[in-house]
Structure formats: C-alpha cells, structure tokens
CSV table of C-alpha atoms in Angstrom, one decimal:
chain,number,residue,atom,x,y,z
A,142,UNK,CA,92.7,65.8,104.3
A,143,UNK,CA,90.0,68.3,103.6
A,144,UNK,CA,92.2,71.4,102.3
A,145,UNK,CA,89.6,74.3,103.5
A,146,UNK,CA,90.4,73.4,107.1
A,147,UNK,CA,93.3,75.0,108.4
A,148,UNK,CA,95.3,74.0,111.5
A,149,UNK,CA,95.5,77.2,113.6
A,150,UNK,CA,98.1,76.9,116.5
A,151,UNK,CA,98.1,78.1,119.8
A,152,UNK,CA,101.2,80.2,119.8
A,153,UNK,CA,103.4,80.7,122.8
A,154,UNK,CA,105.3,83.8,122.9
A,155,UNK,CA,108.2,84.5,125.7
A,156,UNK,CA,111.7,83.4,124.4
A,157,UNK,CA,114.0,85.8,123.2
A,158,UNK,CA,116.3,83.2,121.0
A,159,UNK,CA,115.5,79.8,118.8
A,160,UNK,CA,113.5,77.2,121.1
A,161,UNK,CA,115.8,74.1,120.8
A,162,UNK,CA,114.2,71.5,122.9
A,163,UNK,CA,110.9,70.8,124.3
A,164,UNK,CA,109.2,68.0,126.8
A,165,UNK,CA,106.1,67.5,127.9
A,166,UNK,CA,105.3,66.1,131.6
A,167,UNK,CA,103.3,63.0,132.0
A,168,UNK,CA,99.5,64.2,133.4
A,169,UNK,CA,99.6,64.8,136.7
A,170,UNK,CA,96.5,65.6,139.4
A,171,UNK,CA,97.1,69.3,138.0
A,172,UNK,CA,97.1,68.3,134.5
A,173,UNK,CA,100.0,68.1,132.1
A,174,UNK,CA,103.2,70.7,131.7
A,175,UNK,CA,105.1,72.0,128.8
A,176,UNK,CA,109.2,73.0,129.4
A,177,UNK,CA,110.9,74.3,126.6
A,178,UNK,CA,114.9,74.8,126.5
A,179,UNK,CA,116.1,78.3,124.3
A,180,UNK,CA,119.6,79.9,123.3
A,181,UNK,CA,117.8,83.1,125.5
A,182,UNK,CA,119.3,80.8,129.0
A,183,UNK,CA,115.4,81.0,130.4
A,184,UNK,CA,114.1,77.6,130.4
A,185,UNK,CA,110.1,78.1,130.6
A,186,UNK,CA,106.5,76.3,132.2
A,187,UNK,CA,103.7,76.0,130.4
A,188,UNK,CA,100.1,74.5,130.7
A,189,UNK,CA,100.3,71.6,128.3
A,190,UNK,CA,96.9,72.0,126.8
A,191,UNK,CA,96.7,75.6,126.9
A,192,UNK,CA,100.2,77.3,126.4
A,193,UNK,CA,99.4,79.7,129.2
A,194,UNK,CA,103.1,80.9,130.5
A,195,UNK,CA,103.1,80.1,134.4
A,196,UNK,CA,107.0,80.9,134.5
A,197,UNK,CA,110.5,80.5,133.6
A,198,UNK,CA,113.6,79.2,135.5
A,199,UNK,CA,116.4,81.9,136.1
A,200,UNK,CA,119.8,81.1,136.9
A,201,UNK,CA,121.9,79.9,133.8
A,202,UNK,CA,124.3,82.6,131.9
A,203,UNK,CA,124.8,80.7,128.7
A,204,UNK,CA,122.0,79.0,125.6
A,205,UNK,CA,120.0,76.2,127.2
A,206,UNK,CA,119.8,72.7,124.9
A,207,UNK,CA,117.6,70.8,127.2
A,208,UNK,CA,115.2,70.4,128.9
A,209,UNK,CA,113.1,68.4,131.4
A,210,UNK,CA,110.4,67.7,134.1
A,211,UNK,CA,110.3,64.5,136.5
A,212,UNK,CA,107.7,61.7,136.6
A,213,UNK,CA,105.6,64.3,138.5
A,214,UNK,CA,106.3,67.4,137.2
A,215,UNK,CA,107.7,68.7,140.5
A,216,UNK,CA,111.1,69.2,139.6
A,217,UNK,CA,112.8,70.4,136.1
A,218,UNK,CA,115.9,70.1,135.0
A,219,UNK,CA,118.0,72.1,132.6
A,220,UNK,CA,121.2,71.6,130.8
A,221,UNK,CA,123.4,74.9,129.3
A,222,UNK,CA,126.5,76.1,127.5
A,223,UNK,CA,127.1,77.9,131.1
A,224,UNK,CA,128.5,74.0,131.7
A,225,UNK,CA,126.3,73.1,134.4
A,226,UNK,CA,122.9,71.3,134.5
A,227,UNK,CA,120.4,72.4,136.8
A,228,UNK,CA,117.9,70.9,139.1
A,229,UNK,CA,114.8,72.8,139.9
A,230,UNK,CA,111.7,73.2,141.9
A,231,UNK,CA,108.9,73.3,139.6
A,232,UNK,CA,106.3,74.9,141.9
A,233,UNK,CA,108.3,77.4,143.4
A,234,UNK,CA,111.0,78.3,140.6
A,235,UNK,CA,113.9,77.6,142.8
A,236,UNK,CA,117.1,76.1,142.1
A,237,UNK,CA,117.8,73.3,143.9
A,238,UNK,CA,121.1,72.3,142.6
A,239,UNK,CA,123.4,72.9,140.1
A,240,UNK,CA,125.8,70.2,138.7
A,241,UNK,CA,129.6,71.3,137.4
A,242,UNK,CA,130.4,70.1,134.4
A,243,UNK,CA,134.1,70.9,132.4
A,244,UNK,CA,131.9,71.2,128.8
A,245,UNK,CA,128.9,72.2,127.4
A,246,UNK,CA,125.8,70.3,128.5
A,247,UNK,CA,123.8,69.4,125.7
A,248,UNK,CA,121.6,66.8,127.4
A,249,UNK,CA,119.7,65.9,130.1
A,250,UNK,CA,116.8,63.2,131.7
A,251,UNK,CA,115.1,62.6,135.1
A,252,UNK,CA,114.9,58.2,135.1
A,253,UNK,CA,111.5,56.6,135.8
A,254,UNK,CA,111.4,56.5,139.1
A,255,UNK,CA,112.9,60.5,139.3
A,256,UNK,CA,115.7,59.4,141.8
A,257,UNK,CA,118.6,60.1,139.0
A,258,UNK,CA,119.6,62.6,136.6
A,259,UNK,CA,121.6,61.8,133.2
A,260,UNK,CA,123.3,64.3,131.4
A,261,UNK,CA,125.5,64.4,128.6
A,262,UNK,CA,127.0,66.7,126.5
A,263,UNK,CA,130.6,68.1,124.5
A,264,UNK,CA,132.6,66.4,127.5
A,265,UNK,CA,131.8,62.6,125.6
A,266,UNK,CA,130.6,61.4,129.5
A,267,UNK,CA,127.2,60.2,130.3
A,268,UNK,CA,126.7,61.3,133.9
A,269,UNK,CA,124.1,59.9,136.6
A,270,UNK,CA,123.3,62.2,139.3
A,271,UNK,CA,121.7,60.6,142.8
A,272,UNK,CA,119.1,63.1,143.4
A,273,UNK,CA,118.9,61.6,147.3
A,274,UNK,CA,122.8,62.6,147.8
A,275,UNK,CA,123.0,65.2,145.3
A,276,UNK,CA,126.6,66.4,146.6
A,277,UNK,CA,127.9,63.0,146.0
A,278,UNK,CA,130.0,63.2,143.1
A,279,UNK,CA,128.1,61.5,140.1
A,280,UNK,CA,128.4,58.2,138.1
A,281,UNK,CA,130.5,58.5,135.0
A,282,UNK,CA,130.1,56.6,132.0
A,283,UNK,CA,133.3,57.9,129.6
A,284,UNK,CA,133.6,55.8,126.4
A,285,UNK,CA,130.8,57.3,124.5
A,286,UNK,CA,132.3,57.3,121.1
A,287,UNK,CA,131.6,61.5,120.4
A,288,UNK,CA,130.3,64.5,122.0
A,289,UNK,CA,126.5,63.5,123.0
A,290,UNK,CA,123.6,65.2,121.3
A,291,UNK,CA,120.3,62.8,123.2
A,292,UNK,CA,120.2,60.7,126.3
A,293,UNK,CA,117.0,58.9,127.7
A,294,UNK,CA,116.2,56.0,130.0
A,295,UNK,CA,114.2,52.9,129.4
A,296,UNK,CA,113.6,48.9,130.1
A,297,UNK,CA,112.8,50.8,134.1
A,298,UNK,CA,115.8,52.8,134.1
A,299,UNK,CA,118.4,49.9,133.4
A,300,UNK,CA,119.3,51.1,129.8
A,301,UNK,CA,120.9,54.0,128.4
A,302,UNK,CA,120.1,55.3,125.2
A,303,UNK,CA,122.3,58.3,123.9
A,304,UNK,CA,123.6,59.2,120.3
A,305,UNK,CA,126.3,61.6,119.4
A,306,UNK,CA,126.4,65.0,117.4
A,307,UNK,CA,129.3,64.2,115.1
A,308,UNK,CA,129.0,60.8,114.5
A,309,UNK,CA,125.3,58.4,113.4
A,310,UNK,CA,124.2,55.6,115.6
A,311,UNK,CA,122.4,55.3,118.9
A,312,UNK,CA,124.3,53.2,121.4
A,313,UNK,CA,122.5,51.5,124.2
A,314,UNK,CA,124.1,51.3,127.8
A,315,UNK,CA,123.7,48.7,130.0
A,316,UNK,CA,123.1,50.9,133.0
A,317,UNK,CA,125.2,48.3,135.3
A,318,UNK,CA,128.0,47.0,133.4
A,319,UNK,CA,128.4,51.0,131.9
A,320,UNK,CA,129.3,49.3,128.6
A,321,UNK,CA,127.2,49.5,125.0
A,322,UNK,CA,125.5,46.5,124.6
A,323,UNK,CA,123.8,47.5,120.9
A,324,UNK,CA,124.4,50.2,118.5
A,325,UNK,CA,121.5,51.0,116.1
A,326,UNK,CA,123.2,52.0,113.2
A,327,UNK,CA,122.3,55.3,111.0
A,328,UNK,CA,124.0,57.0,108.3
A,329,UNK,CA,123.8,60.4,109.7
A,330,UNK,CA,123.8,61.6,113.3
A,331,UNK,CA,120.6,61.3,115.4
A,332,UNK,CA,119.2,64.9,116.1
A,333,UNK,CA,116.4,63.8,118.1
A,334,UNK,CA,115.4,60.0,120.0
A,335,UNK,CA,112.4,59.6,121.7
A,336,UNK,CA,111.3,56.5,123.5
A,337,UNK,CA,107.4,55.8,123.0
A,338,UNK,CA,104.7,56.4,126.0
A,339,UNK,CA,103.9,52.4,125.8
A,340,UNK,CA,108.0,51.8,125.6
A,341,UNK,CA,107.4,49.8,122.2
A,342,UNK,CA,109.4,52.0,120.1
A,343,UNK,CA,112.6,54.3,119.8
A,344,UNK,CA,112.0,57.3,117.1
A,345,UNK,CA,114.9,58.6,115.8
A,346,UNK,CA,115.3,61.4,113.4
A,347,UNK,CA,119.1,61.6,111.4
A,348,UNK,CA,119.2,63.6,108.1
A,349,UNK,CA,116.3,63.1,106.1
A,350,UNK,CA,115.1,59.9,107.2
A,351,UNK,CA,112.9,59.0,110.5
A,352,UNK,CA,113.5,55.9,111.9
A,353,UNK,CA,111.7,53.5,114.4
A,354,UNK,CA,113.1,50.6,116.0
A,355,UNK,CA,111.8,48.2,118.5
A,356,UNK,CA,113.0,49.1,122.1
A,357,UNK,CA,113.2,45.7,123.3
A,358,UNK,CA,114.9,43.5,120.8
A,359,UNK,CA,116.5,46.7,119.0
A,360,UNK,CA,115.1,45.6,115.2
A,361,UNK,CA,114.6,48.6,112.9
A,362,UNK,CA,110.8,48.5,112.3
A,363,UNK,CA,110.5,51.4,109.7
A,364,UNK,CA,112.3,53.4,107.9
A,365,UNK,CA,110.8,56.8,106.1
A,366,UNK,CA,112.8,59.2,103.5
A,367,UNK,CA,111.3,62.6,104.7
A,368,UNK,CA,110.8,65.6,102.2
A,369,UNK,CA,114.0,67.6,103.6
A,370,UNK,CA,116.3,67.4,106.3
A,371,UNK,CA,114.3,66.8,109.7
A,372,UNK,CA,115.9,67.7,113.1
A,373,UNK,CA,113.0,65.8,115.5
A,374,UNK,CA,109.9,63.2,115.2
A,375,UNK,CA,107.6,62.1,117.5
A,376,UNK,CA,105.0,59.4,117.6
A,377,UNK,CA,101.8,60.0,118.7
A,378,UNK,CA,101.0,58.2,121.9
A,379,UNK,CA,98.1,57.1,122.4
A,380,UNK,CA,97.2,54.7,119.1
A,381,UNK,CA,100.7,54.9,117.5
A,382,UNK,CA,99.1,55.6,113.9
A,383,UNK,CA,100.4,58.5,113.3
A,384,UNK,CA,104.1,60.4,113.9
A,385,UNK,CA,105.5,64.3,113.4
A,386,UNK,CA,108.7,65.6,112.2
A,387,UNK,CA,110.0,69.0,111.3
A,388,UNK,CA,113.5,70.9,110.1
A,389,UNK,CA,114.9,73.1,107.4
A,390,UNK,CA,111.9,73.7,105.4
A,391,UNK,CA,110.1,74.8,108.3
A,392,UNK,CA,106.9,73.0,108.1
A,393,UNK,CA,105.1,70.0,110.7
A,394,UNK,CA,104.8,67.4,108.3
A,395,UNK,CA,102.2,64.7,110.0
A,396,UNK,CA,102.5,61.1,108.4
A,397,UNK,CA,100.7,57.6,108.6
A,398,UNK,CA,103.0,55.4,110.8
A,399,UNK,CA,102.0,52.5,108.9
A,400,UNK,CA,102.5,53.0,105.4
A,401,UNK,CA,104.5,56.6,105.9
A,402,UNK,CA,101.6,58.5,103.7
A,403,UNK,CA,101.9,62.3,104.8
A,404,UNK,CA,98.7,63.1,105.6
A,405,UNK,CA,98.8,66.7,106.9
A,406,UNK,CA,101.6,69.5,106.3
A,407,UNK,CA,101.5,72.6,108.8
A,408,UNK,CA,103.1,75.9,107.9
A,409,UNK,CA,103.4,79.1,110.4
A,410,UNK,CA,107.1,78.8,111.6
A,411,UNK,CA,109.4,81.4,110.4
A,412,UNK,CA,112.2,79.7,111.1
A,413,UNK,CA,113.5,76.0,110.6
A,414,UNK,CA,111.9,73.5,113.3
A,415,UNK,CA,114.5,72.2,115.8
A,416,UNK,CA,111.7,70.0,118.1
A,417,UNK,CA,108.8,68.4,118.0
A,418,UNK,CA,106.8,66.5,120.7
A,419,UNK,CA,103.0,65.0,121.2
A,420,UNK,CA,101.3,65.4,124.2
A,421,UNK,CA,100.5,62.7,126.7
A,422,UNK,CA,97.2,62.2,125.5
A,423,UNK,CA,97.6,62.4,122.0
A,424,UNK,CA,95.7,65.2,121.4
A,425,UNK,CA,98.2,67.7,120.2
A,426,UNK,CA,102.0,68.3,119.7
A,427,UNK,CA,104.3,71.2,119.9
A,428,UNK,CA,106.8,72.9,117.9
A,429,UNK,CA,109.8,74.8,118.6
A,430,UNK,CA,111.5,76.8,116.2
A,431,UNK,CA,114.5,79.1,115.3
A,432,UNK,CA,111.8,82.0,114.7
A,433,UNK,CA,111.7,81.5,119.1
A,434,UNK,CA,108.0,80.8,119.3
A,435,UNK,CA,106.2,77.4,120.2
A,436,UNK,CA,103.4,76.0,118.5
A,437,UNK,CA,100.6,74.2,119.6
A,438,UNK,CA,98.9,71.9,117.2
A,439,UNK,CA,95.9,69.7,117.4
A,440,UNK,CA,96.0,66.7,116.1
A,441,UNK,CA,93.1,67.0,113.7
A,442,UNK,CA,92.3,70.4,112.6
A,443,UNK,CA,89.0,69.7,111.5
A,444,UNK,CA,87.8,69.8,115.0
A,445,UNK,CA,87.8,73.6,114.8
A,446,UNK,CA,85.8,75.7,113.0
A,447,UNK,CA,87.4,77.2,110.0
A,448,UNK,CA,85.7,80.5,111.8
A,449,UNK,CA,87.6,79.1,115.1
A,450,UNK,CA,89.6,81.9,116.6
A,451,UNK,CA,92.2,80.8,118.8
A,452,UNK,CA,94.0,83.6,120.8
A,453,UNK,CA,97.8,83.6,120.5
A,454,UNK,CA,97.9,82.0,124.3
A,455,UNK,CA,95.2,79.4,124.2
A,456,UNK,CA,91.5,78.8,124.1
A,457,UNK,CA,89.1,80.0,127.0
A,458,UNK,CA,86.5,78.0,128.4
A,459,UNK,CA,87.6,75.0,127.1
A,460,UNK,CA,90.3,73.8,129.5
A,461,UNK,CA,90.1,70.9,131.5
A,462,UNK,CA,92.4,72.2,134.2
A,463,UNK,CA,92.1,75.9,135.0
A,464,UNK,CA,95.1,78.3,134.0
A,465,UNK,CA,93.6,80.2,137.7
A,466,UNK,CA,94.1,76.8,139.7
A,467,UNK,CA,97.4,76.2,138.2
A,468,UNK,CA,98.5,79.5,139.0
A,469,UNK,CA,97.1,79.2,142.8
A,470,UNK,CA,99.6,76.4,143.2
A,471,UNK,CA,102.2,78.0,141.2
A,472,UNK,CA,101.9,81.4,142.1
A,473,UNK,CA,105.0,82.0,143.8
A,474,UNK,CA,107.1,80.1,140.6
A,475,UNK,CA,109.9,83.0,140.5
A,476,UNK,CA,109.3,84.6,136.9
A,477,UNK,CA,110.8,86.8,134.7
A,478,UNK,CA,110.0,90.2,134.9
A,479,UNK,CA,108.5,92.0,131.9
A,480,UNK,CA,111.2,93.0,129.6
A,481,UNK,CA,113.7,91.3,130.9
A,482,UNK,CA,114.2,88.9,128.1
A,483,UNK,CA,115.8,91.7,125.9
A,484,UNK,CA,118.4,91.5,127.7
A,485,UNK,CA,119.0,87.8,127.4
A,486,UNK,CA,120.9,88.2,123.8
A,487,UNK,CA,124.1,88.5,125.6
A,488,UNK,CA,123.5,84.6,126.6
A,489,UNK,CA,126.3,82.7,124.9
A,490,UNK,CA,125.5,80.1,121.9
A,491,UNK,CA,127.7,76.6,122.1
C-alpha cells in the first residue's frame, strides 16, 4: 500500500452519543441508504454514497442498538433500551408501529421478502412480527440460551441466525420447527454477524479473532487473529477479497480475505469502533464509533488525490444520485430541529 496516499473519510456529523450500529439498504431506484443506531435515541438517514443527512427518526426515549431498513428502503426499523422496537416510514419519518417489549431491545431485522420483523434483545426471546397484521401478537422463539446481542435472516427467510452477549456461539433457528438446528461454536461472544450479499458466508467478529463460515453447510472457512479486540467485520461484497473490522484501538484495519494479510490500516476515530459495514456495491464502508461520528471510507484511497479535499458531508459533483432528488422525495422526512440533539444526553444507556 503506497504510504503517501491517505484515506480521507467523509465524515457524518449529527449524533449526540457513540454510534453503535449501522446498515446499509440494498440500491434502490433512488440509490442506496445509510441508518445508523446511537445511545442519543435518534436513529438517522443518510445517502449511502454521500453521507448527506436527509433525517432522523424521533420517537424512542432511551439508547438505540439497532438498526435497520427493508428490502426497499421504505421502511426502518429501530430497536431501544425504551423496550420497544419501532417500525417506520422511511419517506415520511413516521412511526408506523411500535412493538412492546418487557426488556431491552438490542436487535432487530426486516426478512427478505420485508413481510416480518425479528427482534431480540435482554428478554432471551427471538420475536417475529407480521408486518401485514402488525397488532397480532408476535411469534416467540424463548429458548435462546442468553440475552441476544445479533439476529439476521437467511436460506430466504427460513433460518435464524442470532448469538448472545454473555455467552460465544451463533445458534441457527430453524424458522419452522423454532428449535437450533447448529451452533457455530466461538470462544468469546459474537459482537457483530453479518451474512454476505451473495449469502456464501457468515462473518462473525468475537474477541480478537474474525471468523467466516459457510452459510449453507455451516463449516468454518477462516479463521483470523486480529491485532486487538474487534467489535464488528464486514466482507466486502462485491468480489469477496477483501473484509473490515474495527474495536478498542480505534483504527479500520482492511485485510486480504484469502490469506488474512492487512493491507490497509485507517486512523481518524477518536473513540473505539463499535460497527463497520461495506456498501452494496463494494465501493466503500462505514464506521461508527464511540467518538459519535460516522465515517465513510473508500475502498482504495489511491483513487483520490493526495490534494483531494473532501468536505466533512461528502463530495459535490460526483454523485450518481442527487442529494436535491433525494430530498424532493424525502422532503417531508420529519427531522430533528437544529439543536435539538443536546438535549438527547438525558436518553438512558442499557
């Protein structure tokens, strides 16, 4: 890696509090979309490419841990220490529903085909939401073996995958039966799982080591000692060469998926990384941190000029999906008023 480039990130202002999860929508006619979860309760939208704020979600009273958007990134979801998850409308801002729960919700995913909404959380009960009947009290799932720290959907949204805060392992539901039919064993407990675009591979992240494991016939395919203690990975989509991760020490370290050779290391955070996440496309990633800013990283600096500029919201004249025309469509997204995050520090932490 030529050591005179240096990766400058977009950086994305607007929480209050540490950014604690982050997901990126698949790209939609309008482009892709960026929600980020934060300990300020103000879940926010973001261009994906750009950074450029478009709005943030208003409604819970206690630290958000997750965060989501549906197949077509009209509707988010949220889950909070306020014990509820929330449903939202992603053009308008709107709550559309919000779910009860007895315990902190520290987890939450729309399935494939956006009809259902799992959520998980200090309670030890994975619960599916119908979206089409959502007063209909949900599906439970109660034998998860400790409280849940990660839930996500694949094989089409007839497998479970969810891992616990206290305890290692990931345990994979069968969605019908509601029993575990595998357990992927880890020494530590899984802080971040991500199943891959192509729906190849699960990336795990527990202590210092970042796992991948084949999401069909659940074999662990590779297994990488990291330089400190990671809290997320992410593989990036599009070739599957190359993977993140990031924790205590604070830096993006970016690594050769096949022989685990890190082959970039990106400083700027002030504050240990709690997520990391590529971008559809594979162009970029994004880092949330306990300093409460997100970072936006391309994937190979040297694509910029080292006399590149980028301004702390994102390039001009160089994005494929107009900030104006996303606005237009998303003008009326009910956002924060200026200021108004100060006063979010009263939001209670789990």
């Amino acid at each position: 890696m030529d050591k005179k480039k240096v990766a400058v990130p977009l950086v994305c202002h607007g929480h209050s509090r540490p950014v604690v999860d982050l997901f990126y929508s698949p790209v939609s006619p309008d482009g892709f979309f960026l929600i980020s979860a934060s300990k300020d309760s103000s879940p926010m939208l973001r261009n994906g490419e750009t950074g450029d704020w478009i709005g943030t979600f208003e409604g819970h009273k206690g630290a958000v841990w997750s965060c989501c958007l549906d197949t077509n990134a009209l509707r988010a979801a949220s889950g909070s220490a306020d014990f509820s998850a929330k449903l939202w409308d992603a053009l308008t801002g709107d709550e559309l529903q919000s779910f009860e729960h007895k315990h902190i919700v520290r987890a939450c995913a729309f399935s494939e085909d956006t009809h259902l909404l799992l959520t998980g959380g200090f309670e030890k009960i994975l619960r599916i939401f119908d979206l089409n009947r959502p007063d209909a009290p949900p599906r439970e799932v109660d034998n998860s073996p400790g409280s849940i720290r990660t839930v996500a959907w694949l094989h089409s949204d007839q497998t479970i995958l969810s891992s616990c805060a206290d305890i290692g392992g990931v345990r994979l539901w069968d969605i019908r039966s509601g029993k575990i039919v595998q357990t992927l064993e880890t020494k530590s407990p899984v802080t971040s799982a991500e199943v891959s675009q192509d729906g190849r591979y699960i990336t795990t992240a527990d202590g210092s080591t970042v796992k991948f494991w084949d999401a069909n016939h659940f074999g662990l395919v590779k297994s990488y000692d990291m330089p400190c203690n990671v809290e997320s990975a992410s593989l990036e989509p599009k070739f599957g060469n190359k993977f993140v991760a990031g924790g205590e020490d604070m830096w993006i370290h970016v690594f050769d998926f096949h022989t685990g050779e890190q082959i970039g290391c990106n400083k700027g955070h002030h504050g240990p990384v709690h997520c990391l996440r590529f971008s559809p496309g594979g162009e970029s990633y994004a880092s949330g941190s306990e300093d409460g800013t997100i970072r936006i990283w391309q994937l190979s600096p040297a694509s910029h000029d080292e006399n590149d500029s980028l301004p702390g919201n994102g390039p001009t004249g160089k994005v494929k999906v107009s900030a104006d025309d996303v606005a237009q469509k998303i003008e009326v997204l009910h956002v924060s008023k200026e200021g108004k995050t100060a006063e979010k520090d009263k939001a209670t932490d789990a």
